[in-house]
mmCIF file of C-alpha atoms in Angstrom:
data_model
loop_
_atom_site.group_PDB
_atom_site.id
_atom_site.type_symbol
_atom_site.label_atom_id
_atom_site.label_comp_id
_atom_site.label_asym_id
_atom_site.label_seq_id
_atom_site.Cartn_x
_atom_site.Cartn_y
_atom_site.Cartn_z
ATOM 1 C CA MET A 6 11.178 -4.517 -7.490
ATOM 2 C CA LEU A 7 8.044 -6.638 -7.336
ATOM 3 C CA ILE A 8 8.945 -9.736 -9.340
ATOM 4 C CA SER A 9 12.666 -9.415 -8.480
ATOM 5 C CA PRO A 10 13.998 -11.554 -11.360
ATOM 6 C CA GLN A 11 17.494 -11.099 -9.939
ATOM 7 C CA SER A 12 16.439 -13.472 -7.138
ATOM 8 C CA PHE A 13 15.998 -16.314 -9.636
ATOM 9 C CA VAL A 14 18.371 -15.599 -12.533
ATOM 10 C CA PRO A 15 22.037 -16.156 -11.592
ATOM 11 C CA GLY A 16 24.230 -13.155 -12.276
ATOM 12 C CA LEU A 17 21.350 -10.759 -12.968
ATOM 13 C CA GLY A 18 21.658 -9.257 -9.500
ATOM 14 C CA GLN A 19 25.118 -7.914 -10.348
ATOM 15 C CA LEU A 20 23.539 -5.788 -13.106
ATOM 16 C CA ARG A 21 21.177 -4.175 -10.551
ATOM 17 C CA PRO A 22 18.169 -4.049 -12.926
ATOM 18 C CA ALA A 23 15.952 -2.009 -10.564
ATOM 19 C CA TRP A 24 18.672 0.606 -10.098
ATOM 20 C CA LEU A 25 19.352 0.814 -13.842
ATOM 21 C CA ALA A 26 15.644 1.167 -14.617
ATOM 22 C CA ALA A 27 15.267 3.900 -11.999
ATOM 23 C CA VAL A 28 18.284 5.887 -13.220
ATOM 24 C CA ALA A 29 17.112 5.670 -16.824
ATOM 25 C CA ALA A 30 13.557 6.678 -15.899
ATOM 26 C CA VAL A 31 14.659 9.637 -13.770
ATOM 27 C CA THR A 32 17.152 10.891 -16.366
ATOM 28 C CA LEU A 33 14.726 10.662 -19.270
ATOM 29 C CA GLN A 34 11.912 12.195 -17.257
ATOM 30 C CA ILE A 35 14.004 15.220 -16.285
ATOM 31 C CA LEU A 36 15.345 15.723 -19.818
ATOM 32 C CA ASP A 37 11.868 15.445 -21.312
ATOM 33 C CA ARG A 38 10.319 17.879 -18.824
ATOM 34 C CA LEU A 39 13.116 20.419 -19.310
ATOM 35 C CA LYS A 40 12.929 20.146 -23.100
ATOM 36 C CA LYS A 41 9.180 20.797 -23.082
ATOM 37 C CA GLY A 42 9.385 23.485 -20.407
ATOM 38 C CA ARG A 43 7.133 21.555 -18.056
ATOM 39 C CA PRO A 44 7.426 21.599 -14.237
ATOM 40 C CA LEU A 45 9.546 18.926 -12.592
ATOM 41 C CA LEU A 46 7.008 18.304 -9.829
ATOM 42 C CA ALA A 47 3.404 17.188 -10.143
ATOM 43 C CA SER A 48 0.916 19.729 -8.850
ATOM 44 C CA GLY A 49 -1.082 19.027 -5.725
ATOM 45 C CA ARG A 50 -0.939 18.814 -1.985
ATOM 46 C CA GLU A 51 0.415 15.255 -2.139
ATOM 47 C CA THR A 52 3.702 16.368 -3.694
ATOM 48 C CA SER A 53 4.245 19.236 -1.269
ATOM 49 C CA THR A 54 3.455 16.943 1.659
ATOM 50 C CA VAL A 55 5.994 14.343 0.534
ATOM 51 C CA VAL A 56 8.607 17.090 0.136
ATOM 52 C CA GLY A 57 7.755 18.332 3.635
ATOM 53 C CA LEU A 58 8.011 14.844 5.115
ATOM 54 C CA LEU A 59 11.386 14.221 3.498
ATOM 55 C CA GLY A 60 12.584 17.653 4.589
ATOM 56 C CA TRP A 61 11.508 17.064 8.182
ATOM 57 C CA ALA A 62 13.333 13.730 8.213
ATOM 58 C CA VAL A 63 16.504 15.527 7.088
ATOM 59 C CA ILE A 64 16.068 18.369 9.608
ATOM 60 C CA THR A 65 15.750 15.929 12.514
ATOM 61 C CA LEU A 66 18.853 13.928 11.516
ATOM 62 C CA PRO A 67 21.154 15.575 14.091
ATOM 63 C CA PHE A 68 18.741 14.619 16.898
ATOM 64 C CA SER A 69 18.417 10.967 15.871
ATOM 65 C CA TYR A 70 19.283 8.102 18.220
ATOM 66 C CA TRP A 71 21.728 7.079 15.509
ATOM 67 C CA PRO A 72 22.240 9.800 12.852
ATOM 68 C CA GLY A 73 24.168 7.444 10.590
ATOM 69 C CA GLY A 74 21.356 4.908 10.652
ATOM 70 C CA SER A 75 18.757 7.569 9.908
ATOM 71 C CA PHE A 76 20.873 8.877 7.041
ATOM 72 C CA ALA A 77 21.028 5.345 5.637
ATOM 73 C CA THR A 78 17.236 5.003 5.946
ATOM 74 C CA ILE A 79 16.806 8.163 3.888
ATOM 75 C CA THR A 80 19.376 7.352 1.219
ATOM 76 C CA GLU A 81 18.826 3.592 0.922
ATOM 77 C CA LEU A 82 15.049 3.418 1.328
ATOM 78 C CA TYR A 83 12.952 6.549 1.678
ATOM 79 C CA SER A 84 14.601 8.569 -1.106
ATOM 80 C CA LYS A 85 13.932 5.670 -3.512
ATOM 81 C CA THR A 86 10.326 5.538 -2.355
ATOM 82 C CA VAL A 87 9.964 9.277 -3.003
ATOM 83 C CA VAL A 88 11.476 8.861 -6.484
ATOM 84 C CA ILE A 89 8.889 6.167 -7.338
ATOM 85 C CA PHE A 90 6.091 8.446 -6.112
ATOM 86 C CA TRP A 91 7.509 11.338 -8.147
ATOM 87 C CA LEU A 92 7.856 9.268 -11.320
ATOM 88 C CA LEU A 93 4.321 7.902 -11.101
ATOM 89 C CA GLY A 94 2.847 11.316 -10.375
ATOM 90 C CA LEU A 95 4.438 12.750 -13.531
ATOM 91 C CA THR A 96 4.126 9.776 -15.862
ATOM 92 C CA ILE A 97 0.533 8.647 -15.263
ATOM 93 C CA ASP A 98 -1.322 11.397 -17.102
ATOM 94 C CA SER A 99 -3.938 9.437 -19.051
ATOM 95 C CA VAL A 100 -6.515 6.729 -18.506
ATOM 96 C CA GLN A 101 -4.577 4.442 -20.837
ATOM 97 C CA ARG A 102 -1.389 4.703 -18.785
ATOM 98 C CA LEU A 103 -3.262 4.248 -15.517
ATOM 99 C CA SER A 104 -4.979 1.179 -16.938
ATOM 100 C CA LYS A 105 -1.664 -0.270 -18.166
ATOM 101 C CA VAL A 106 -0.078 0.078 -14.732
ATOM 102 C CA ALA A 107 -3.121 -1.525 -13.094
ATOM 103 C CA TRP A 108 -2.893 -4.411 -15.561
ATOM 104 C CA ALA A 109 0.851 -4.763 -14.981
ATOM 105 C CA LEU A 110 0.407 -4.969 -11.221
ATOM 106 C CA SER A 111 -2.491 -7.419 -11.562
ATOM 107 C CA LEU A 112 -0.485 -9.721 -13.827
ATOM 108 C CA MET A 113 2.606 -9.514 -11.616
ATOM 109 C CA ALA A 114 0.439 -10.564 -8.669
ATOM 110 C CA ILE A 115 -0.046 -13.970 -10.310
ATOM 111 C CA PRO A 116 3.475 -15.334 -9.617
ATOM 112 C CA LEU A 117 3.415 -13.767 -6.144
ATOM 113 C CA ALA A 118 0.129 -15.443 -5.247
ATOM 114 C CA TYR A 119 1.114 -18.696 -6.978
ATOM 115 C CA VAL A 120 4.274 -18.988 -4.898
ATOM 116 C CA GLY A 121 2.288 -18.317 -1.727
ATOM 117 C CA VAL A 122 -0.289 -21.006 -2.536
ATOM 118 C CA SER A 123 2.403 -23.404 -3.726
ATOM 119 C CA ASN A 124 4.424 -22.946 -0.526
ATOM 120 C CA TYR A 125 1.387 -23.900 1.520
ATOM 121 C CA MET A 126 0.525 -26.916 -0.608
ATOM 122 C CA SER A 127 4.118 -28.174 -0.519
ATOM 123 C CA GLY A 128 4.560 -27.507 3.201
ATOM 124 C CA ASN A 129 7.229 -24.859 2.710
ATOM 125 C CA PHE A 130 6.800 -23.181 6.087
ATOM 126 C CA MET A 131 8.879 -20.771 8.126
ATOM 127 C CA ALA A 132 10.920 -22.118 11.027
ATOM 128 C CA GLY A 133 9.034 -22.168 14.312
ATOM 129 C CA GLY A 134 6.377 -24.821 13.785
ATOM 130 C CA TYR A 135 3.391 -22.474 13.406
ATOM 131 C CA ARG A 136 2.664 -23.405 9.766
ATOM 132 C CA ARG A 137 3.293 -19.956 8.342
ATOM 133 C CA ILE A 138 4.425 -20.080 4.738
ATOM 134 C CA THR A 139 7.581 -18.453 3.486
ATOM 135 C CA GLY A 140 6.921 -15.480 1.252
ATOM 136 C CA TYR A 141 7.920 -14.710 -2.312
ATOM 137 C CA GLU A 142 11.660 -14.174 -2.701
ATOM 138 C CA GLY A 143 11.636 -10.426 -3.309
ATOM 139 C CA ALA A 144 12.392 -7.292 -1.352
ATOM 140 C CA LEU A 145 8.717 -6.375 -0.912
ATOM 141 C CA THR A 146 7.214 -9.825 -0.348
ATOM 142 C CA GLU A 147 9.739 -12.068 1.397
ATOM 143 C CA ASN A 148 7.906 -11.853 4.716
ATOM 144 C CA PRO A 149 4.406 -13.465 4.619
ATOM 145 C CA ASN A 150 2.871 -10.358 6.207
ATOM 146 C CA ASP A 151 4.405 -8.184 3.483
ATOM 147 C CA LEU A 152 3.203 -10.614 0.824
ATOM 148 C CA ALA A 153 -0.335 -10.364 2.205
ATOM 149 C CA LEU A 154 -0.184 -6.564 2.235
ATOM 150 C CA MET A 155 1.073 -6.361 -1.342
ATOM 151 C CA LEU A 156 -1.571 -8.727 -2.693
ATOM 152 C CA ASN A 157 -4.314 -6.882 -0.832
ATOM 153 C CA LEU A 158 -3.171 -3.569 -2.326
ATOM 154 C CA ILE A 159 -3.327 -5.002 -5.840
ATOM 155 C CA THR A 160 -6.701 -6.757 -5.509
ATOM 156 C CA PRO A 161 -8.881 -3.584 -5.672
ATOM 157 C CA LEU A 162 -7.065 -2.520 -8.853
ATOM 158 C CA ALA A 163 -7.913 -5.891 -10.389
ATOM 159 C CA ILE A 164 -11.526 -5.396 -9.300
ATOM 160 C CA GLY A 165 -11.547 -1.970 -10.965
ATOM 161 C CA LEU A 166 -10.308 -3.488 -14.217
ATOM 162 C CA LEU A 167 -12.838 -6.319 -13.946
ATOM 163 C CA ALA A 168 -15.684 -3.797 -13.770
ATOM 164 C CA THR A 169 -14.711 -2.282 -17.125
ATOM 165 C CA HIS A 170 -13.228 -5.144 -19.137
ATOM 166 C CA ARG A 171 -15.549 -6.658 -21.718
ATOM 167 C CA LYS A 172 -13.596 -9.570 -23.198
ATOM 168 C CA PHE A 173 -14.035 -13.042 -21.720
ATOM 169 C CA LEU A 174 -10.315 -13.805 -21.569
ATOM 170 C CA GLY A 175 -9.505 -10.574 -19.747
ATOM 171 C CA LYS A 176 -12.311 -11.071 -17.241
ATOM 172 C CA SER A 177 -11.202 -14.655 -16.645
ATOM 173 C CA VAL A 178 -7.617 -13.591 -15.961
ATOM 174 C CA LEU A 179 -8.754 -10.892 -13.524
ATOM 175 C CA LEU A 180 -11.041 -13.315 -11.684
ATOM 176 C CA VAL A 181 -8.100 -15.715 -11.348
ATOM 177 C CA VAL A 182 -5.935 -12.875 -10.001
ATOM 178 C CA ILE A 183 -8.535 -11.920 -7.383
ATOM 179 C CA ALA A 184 -9.137 -15.538 -6.335
ATOM 180 C CA MET A 185 -5.420 -16.398 -6.137
ATOM 181 C CA ASN A 186 -4.631 -13.202 -4.228
ATOM 182 C CA THR A 187 -7.312 -13.980 -1.659
ATOM 183 C CA ALA A 188 -6.204 -17.591 -1.270
ATOM 184 C CA ALA A 189 -2.553 -16.610 -0.880
ATOM 185 C CA VAL A 190 -3.408 -13.998 1.760
ATOM 186 C CA ILE A 191 -5.342 -16.639 3.699
ATOM 187 C CA TYR A 192 -2.410 -19.055 3.465
ATOM 188 C CA THR A 193 -0.012 -16.469 4.896
ATOM 189 C CA ARG A 194 -2.048 -16.630 8.130
ATOM 190 C CA SER A 195 -1.506 -12.894 8.413
ATOM 191 C CA ARG A 196 -3.928 -11.362 10.899
ATOM 192 C CA GLY A 197 -3.422 -7.937 9.348
ATOM 193 C CA GLY A 198 -4.011 -9.531 5.942
ATOM 194 C CA PHE A 199 -7.314 -11.017 7.112
ATOM 195 C CA LEU A 200 -8.517 -7.693 8.501
ATOM 196 C CA THR A 201 -7.481 -5.989 5.261
ATOM 197 C CA ILE A 202 -9.529 -8.459 3.201
ATOM 198 C CA ALA A 203 -12.480 -7.665 5.452
ATOM 199 C CA ALA A 204 -11.882 -3.932 4.919
ATOM 200 C CA ILE A 205 -11.859 -4.389 1.124
ATOM 201 C CA TRP A 206 -15.137 -6.317 1.305
ATOM 202 C CA LEU A 207 -16.728 -3.632 3.492
ATOM 203 C CA PHE A 208 -15.531 -0.926 1.118
ATOM 204 C CA TYR A 209 -17.114 -2.553 -1.926
ATOM 205 C CA ALA A 210 -20.220 -3.549 0.027
ATOM 206 C CA TRP A 211 -20.687 0.113 0.892
ATOM 207 C CA LYS A 212 -20.005 1.315 -2.645
ATOM 208 C CA LEU A 213 -22.234 -1.237 -4.372
ATOM 209 C CA THR A 214 -25.066 -0.866 -1.871
ATOM 210 C CA ARG A 215 -25.091 2.871 -2.540
ATOM 211 C CA ARG A 216 -25.441 2.024 -6.245
ATOM 212 C CA ARG A 217 -28.258 -0.380 -5.351
ATOM 213 C CA LYS A 218 -26.197 -3.422 -6.300
ATOM 214 C CA PRO A 219 -25.843 -5.323 -3.003
ATOM 215 C CA GLY A 220 -25.978 -8.735 -4.678
ATOM 216 C CA TRP A 221 -22.236 -9.150 -5.258
ATOM 217 C CA PRO A 222 -21.119 -8.406 -1.678
ATOM 218 C CA VAL A 223 -23.801 -10.741 -0.312
ATOM 219 C CA ALA A 224 -22.812 -13.500 -2.744
ATOM 220 C CA ILE A 225 -19.129 -13.128 -1.827
ATOM 221 C CA LEU A 226 -19.961 -13.244 1.879
ATOM 222 C CA ILE A 227 -22.003 -16.432 1.410
ATOM 223 C CA ALA A 228 -19.170 -17.985 -0.619
ATOM 224 C CA ALA A 229 -16.680 -17.055 2.119
ATOM 225 C CA LEU A 230 -18.852 -18.698 4.780
ATOM 226 C CA LEU A 231 -19.153 -21.845 2.682
ATOM 227 C CA CYS A 232 -15.343 -21.962 2.447
ATOM 228 C CA VAL A 233 -14.848 -21.934 6.228
ATOM 229 C CA PRO A 234 -14.583 -25.758 6.458
ATOM 230 C CA ILE A 235 -11.649 -25.781 4.008
ATOM 231 C CA LEU A 236 -9.630 -23.060 5.741
ATOM 232 C CA PRO A 237 -6.071 -24.022 6.778
ATOM 233 C CA GLU A 238 -5.822 -25.953 10.016
ATOM 234 C CA GLY A 239 -5.793 -23.603 12.997
ATOM 235 C CA TYR A 240 -6.602 -20.541 10.892
ATOM 236 C CA LEU A 241 -9.651 -19.448 12.895
ATOM 237 C CA SER A 242 -7.763 -19.950 16.153
ATOM 238 C CA ARG A 243 -5.000 -17.660 14.927
ATOM 239 C CA MET A 244 -7.517 -15.033 13.808
ATOM 240 C CA ASN A 245 -9.128 -15.275 17.239
ATOM 241 C CA THR A 246 -5.921 -13.887 18.744
ATOM 242 C CA ILE A 247 -6.710 -10.544 17.077
ATOM 243 C CA THR A 248 -9.041 -9.850 19.987
ATOM 244 C CA ASN A 249 -7.847 -12.490 22.470
ATOM 245 C CA ILE A 250 -4.210 -11.481 22.510
ATOM 246 C CA GLU A 251 -3.212 -13.694 25.432
ATOM 247 C CA GLU A 252 -4.164 -16.829 23.489
ATOM 248 C CA ASP A 253 -1.410 -16.327 20.918
ATOM 249 C CA GLU A 254 1.016 -19.198 21.510
ATOM 250 C CA THR A 255 3.727 -17.519 19.440
ATOM 251 C CA GLY A 256 3.824 -14.494 21.732
ATOM 252 C CA SER A 257 3.899 -12.135 18.736
ATOM 253 C CA ALA A 258 0.515 -10.545 19.466
ATOM 254 C CA GLN A 259 1.501 -9.815 23.058
ATOM 255 C CA GLY A 260 4.869 -8.425 21.992
ATOM 256 C CA ARG A 261 3.368 -6.177 19.347
ATOM 257 C CA TRP A 262 0.732 -4.879 21.760
ATOM 258 C CA GLU A 263 3.398 -4.014 24.313
ATOM 259 C CA SER A 264 5.513 -2.271 21.667
ATOM 260 C CA MET A 265 2.507 -0.243 20.481
ATOM 261 C CA LYS A 266 1.754 0.875 24.024
ATOM 262 C CA ALA A 267 5.400 1.791 24.527
ATOM 263 C CA GLY A 268 5.445 3.598 21.185
ATOM 264 C CA THR A 269 2.411 5.665 22.135
ATOM 265 C CA SER A 270 4.061 6.660 25.416
ATOM 266 C CA PHE A 271 7.250 7.597 23.562
ATOM 267 C CA ILE A 272 5.336 9.919 21.226
ATOM 268 C CA ILE A 273 3.663 11.619 24.183
ATOM 269 C CA GLU A 274 7.058 12.140 25.842
ATOM 270 C CA HIS A 275 8.751 13.268 22.587
ATOM 271 C CA PRO A 276 6.018 15.129 20.699
ATOM 272 C CA VAL A 277 8.211 17.244 18.400
ATOM 273 C CA ILE A 278 11.534 15.483 17.792
ATOM 274 C CA GLY A 279 11.353 11.709 17.736
ATOM 275 C CA ALA A 280 13.998 9.001 17.641
ATOM 276 C CA GLY A 281 14.983 9.840 14.059
ATOM 277 C CA ILE A 282 13.730 8.251 10.850
ATOM 278 C CA GLY A 283 14.027 4.476 11.035
ATOM 279 C CA MET A 284 15.184 4.486 14.653
ATOM 280 C CA ASN A 285 11.975 3.521 16.491
ATOM 281 C CA GLY A 286 13.477 0.074 17.049
ATOM 282 C CA LEU A 287 16.315 1.582 19.101
ATOM 283 C CA ALA A 288 13.803 3.592 21.103
ATOM 284 C CA LEU A 289 11.815 0.426 21.804
ATOM 285 C CA ASN A 290 14.982 -1.296 23.012
ATOM 286 C CA ASP A 291 15.176 1.319 25.758
ATOM 287 C CA LEU A 292 11.494 0.972 26.609
ATOM 288 C CA VAL A 293 10.714 -2.756 26.451
ATOM 289 C CA GLY A 294 14.108 -4.444 26.234
ATOM 290 C CA ALA A 295 16.501 -5.369 23.457
ATOM 291 C CA THR A 296 14.043 -6.922 20.986
ATOM 292 C CA TRP A 297 15.542 -5.135 17.964
ATOM 293 C CA HIS A 298 12.105 -4.967 16.340
ATOM 294 C CA ASN A 299 10.355 -1.958 14.864
ATOM 295 C CA VAL A 300 6.904 -1.042 16.108
ATOM 296 C CA HIS A 301 4.403 -2.908 13.910
ATOM 297 C CA ASN A 302 2.252 0.087 13.087
ATOM 298 C CA ALA A 303 3.136 2.570 10.339
ATOM 299 C CA TYR A 304 1.466 5.482 12.134
ATOM 300 C CA LEU A 305 3.290 4.855 15.404
ATOM 301 C CA GLU A 306 6.446 4.266 13.371
ATOM 302 C CA CYS A 307 6.150 7.754 11.880
ATOM 303 C CA GLY A 308 5.235 9.317 15.235
ATOM 304 C CA MET A 309 8.103 7.662 17.100
ATOM 305 C CA ASP A 310 10.654 8.516 14.401
ATOM 306 C CA LEU A 311 9.562 12.010 13.372
ATOM 307 C CA GLY A 312 7.364 13.199 16.212
ATOM 308 C CA ILE A 313 3.853 14.537 15.837
ATOM 309 C CA PRO A 314 4.874 16.820 12.909
ATOM 310 C CA GLY A 315 5.965 13.752 10.918
ATOM 311 C CA LEU A 316 2.819 11.842 11.885
ATOM 312 C CA VAL A 317 0.606 14.768 10.847
ATOM 313 C CA LEU A 318 2.379 14.982 7.483
ATOM 314 C CA PHE A 319 1.969 11.245 6.908
ATOM 315 C CA ILE A 320 -1.746 11.376 7.737
ATOM 316 C CA THR A 321 -2.129 14.497 5.571
ATOM 317 C CA LEU A 322 -0.588 12.623 2.656
ATOM 318 C CA THR A 323 -3.000 9.736 3.169
ATOM 319 C CA VAL A 324 -6.020 12.049 3.336
ATOM 320 C CA SER A 325 -4.834 13.970 0.254
ATOM 321 C CA ALA A 326 -4.543 10.729 -1.733
ATOM 322 C CA PHE A 327 -8.086 9.813 -0.696
ATOM 323 C CA ARG A 328 -9.298 13.256 -1.778
ATOM 324 C CA ALA A 329 -7.644 12.859 -5.180
ATOM 325 C CA THR A 330 -9.409 9.545 -5.812
ATOM 326 C CA ASN A 331 -12.676 10.873 -4.414
ATOM 327 C CA LEU A 332 -12.493 13.808 -6.829
ATOM 328 C CA VAL A 333 -11.895 11.432 -9.721
ATOM 329 C CA CYS A 334 -14.867 9.246 -8.759
ATOM 330 C CA ARG A 335 -17.218 12.180 -8.220
ATOM 331 C CA ARG A 336 -16.330 13.855 -11.507
ATOM 332 C CA THR A 337 -16.499 10.693 -13.611
ATOM 333 C CA ALA A 338 -19.538 8.921 -12.125
ATOM 334 C CA GLY A 339 -22.025 8.321 -14.908
ATOM 335 C CA VAL A 340 -19.999 10.282 -17.480
ATOM 336 C CA ALA A 341 -19.897 8.678 -20.906
ATOM 337 C CA GLY A 342 -16.367 7.738 -21.902
ATOM 338 C CA LEU A 343 -14.989 7.964 -18.354
ATOM 339 C CA ASN A 344 -16.271 4.664 -17.011
ATOM 340 C CA THR A 345 -12.771 3.159 -16.908
ATOM 341 C CA LEU A 346 -11.343 6.101 -14.983
ATOM 342 C CA PHE A 347 -14.245 5.937 -12.530
ATOM 343 C CA HIS A 348 -13.699 2.274 -11.704
ATOM 344 C CA LEU A 349 -9.907 2.613 -11.530
ATOM 345 C CA GLY A 350 -10.348 5.605 -9.220
ATOM 346 C CA GLU A 351 -12.638 3.483 -7.078
ATOM 347 C CA GLY A 352 -10.077 0.683 -7.161
ATOM 348 C CA LEU A 353 -7.422 3.097 -5.910
ATOM 349 C CA GLN A 354 -9.772 4.108 -3.102
ATOM 350 C CA GLY A 355 -10.053 0.436 -2.213
ATOM 351 C CA SER A 356 -6.262 0.079 -2.249
ATOM 352 C CA LEU A 357 -5.926 3.114 0.023
ATOM 353 C CA CYS A 358 -8.463 1.598 2.416
ATOM 354 C CA ALA A 359 -6.449 -1.615 2.321
ATOM 355 C CA PHE A 360 -3.289 0.266 3.218
ATOM 356 C CA VAL A 361 -4.911 2.236 6.043
ATOM 357 C CA VAL A 362 -5.925 -1.058 7.678
ATOM 358 C CA GLY A 363 -2.848 -3.077 6.728
ATOM 359 C CA ALA A 364 -0.454 -0.341 7.855
ATOM 360 C CA SER A 365 -1.925 -0.580 11.350
ATOM 361 C CA PHE A 366 -0.109 -3.906 11.641
ATOM 362 C CA ALA A 367 3.093 -3.340 9.654
ATOM 363 C CA PRO A 368 6.177 -1.062 9.870
ATOM 364 C CA VAL A 369 5.891 0.218 6.286
ATOM 365 C CA ALA A 370 5.747 4.003 6.683
ATOM 366 C CA TYR A 371 8.734 4.618 4.377
ATOM 367 C CA ASN A 372 8.441 1.700 1.998
ATOM 368 C CA PHE A 373 7.041 1.565 -1.509
ATOM 369 C CA TYR A 374 3.611 0.081 -0.755
ATOM 370 C CA PHE A 375 1.642 3.227 0.076
ATOM 371 C CA TYR A 376 3.650 5.626 -2.062
ATOM 372 C CA TYR A 377 3.019 3.570 -5.189
ATOM 373 C CA ILE A 378 -0.749 3.794 -4.631
ATOM 374 C CA ALA A 379 -0.490 7.494 -3.708
ATOM 375 C CA GLY A 380 1.487 8.152 -6.898
ATOM 376 C CA LEU A 381 -1.236 6.416 -8.913
ATOM 377 C CA ALA A 382 -3.846 8.563 -7.142
ATOM 378 C CA VAL A 383 -2.008 11.687 -8.311
ATOM 379 C CA GLY A 384 -1.856 10.173 -11.786
ATOM 380 C CA ALA A 385 -5.595 9.450 -11.775
ATOM 381 C CA ARG A 386 -6.296 13.094 -11.017
ATOM 382 C CA GLN A 387 -3.974 14.126 -13.846
ATOM 383 C CA ALA A 388 -5.817 11.750 -16.167
ATOM 384 C CA LEU A 389 -9.006 13.574 -15.204
ATOM 385 C CA GLN A 390 -7.323 16.888 -16.001
ATOM 386 C CA ALA A 391 -6.449 15.543 -19.449
ATOM 387 C CA PHE A 392 -10.176 15.476 -20.190
ATOM 388 C CA GLY A 393 -10.374 19.212 -19.517
ATOM 389 C CA ASP A 394 -11.898 19.042 -16.048
ATOM 390 C CA PRO A 395 -11.403 22.544 -14.568
ATOM 391 C CA VAL A 396 -11.594 21.298 -10.975
ATOM 392 C CA ALA A 397 -9.063 18.482 -11.282
ATOM 393 C CA THR A 398 -6.199 20.192 -9.478
ATOM 394 C CA GLY A 399 -4.420 19.353 -6.289
ATOM 395 C CA THR A 400 -5.862 22.297 -4.358
ATOM 396 C CA PRO A 401 -9.096 22.318 -2.353
ATOM 397 C CA VAL A 402 -12.161 23.491 -4.240
ATOM 398 C CA SER A 403 -14.287 26.270 -2.821
ATOM 399 C CA SER A 404 -17.757 25.247 -1.733
ATOM 400 C CA GLY A 405 -19.278 28.583 -2.649
ATOM 401 C CA PRO A 406 -21.460 29.569 -5.608
ATOM 402 C CA GLY A 407 -18.450 29.930 -7.887
ATOM 403 C CA ALA A 408 -17.499 26.307 -7.344
ATOM 404 C CA LYS A 409 -21.020 25.210 -8.160
ATOM 405 C CA ALA A 410 -20.993 27.184 -11.395
ATOM 406 C CA SER A 411 -17.599 25.688 -12.298
ATOM 407 C CA THR A 412 -18.935 22.204 -11.651
#
């Protein structure tokens, strides 16, 4: 899904490699779990919340603005996203597997970032004259905003690996990944991407300062300030439109602000049953005119489509993923032999922070971005369980004396 080789190799698309891989993975996973008598669902609040969110989307189908369109959103997009989350939650059950996935994503970010940088250097811009590069030719990265979001989600995982890798070659590769990701995000001119980079920096500044290691964040900030003169032409002016919306010559900032205000009003007027999953664009057509655009905010997207119940479930899932990574970091901090799991757990926290910020500017509530990271968060907790941690379950831990004794 990420590299999308079918976009570059003639005839490969007819074989549907992503679909074949998914069918094989699901079939083998089910057969293996049944053979060993193991449950088909990963334990934890995250899994039950995803099931609840999918169930609510199905329940509200008859009330959708366009039931057929909502059904297609479930079958063609969201169900696949849920399958990826389910597979990751069951498969990632060790530090080694979690590390391999983090490495795979980091390495796959290289061609994504390279194409982004190359498109800028070669002047391969989108139509419209605003010097925005075209994205990477893949389902998840074709739009420059999506490319920026994907690279920002991967960067904290690369940082987590960098903190634990000892070999020079590995460290060099990871530093290249981080540098290329950052450069490509800048070249996309994505305002959400810029704010997400800032959120990642703040996250690690907070973490490292608490560990009395503020030198790295300060050094990175100084390096960023020194790079200001070589930023793309007009970059700072575009970022200025984050707060000065009326100065955006493209009109996109104004349009998105109006759609977010309309979306908020729609949720207030339809608090229980929304427009139906994937149908917020039709609702916006009624409110602000026939723009045929979705609201560019994943939280409003969920609220408009599935009402407040759907929004609460989505936020609950996000909080639960944070809790899973927080548990991993707390239980592994300073523990001999669990240094890798600690830093990967911290990297996942950084990726979740990146999504929370990035999703505020993108209609990605049902896509793979967040659910991949959430699935890895479930896997990280399962990796902790593999070490015999009695508290590493998906249920809240009591704060009473018994919990202290268990700890």
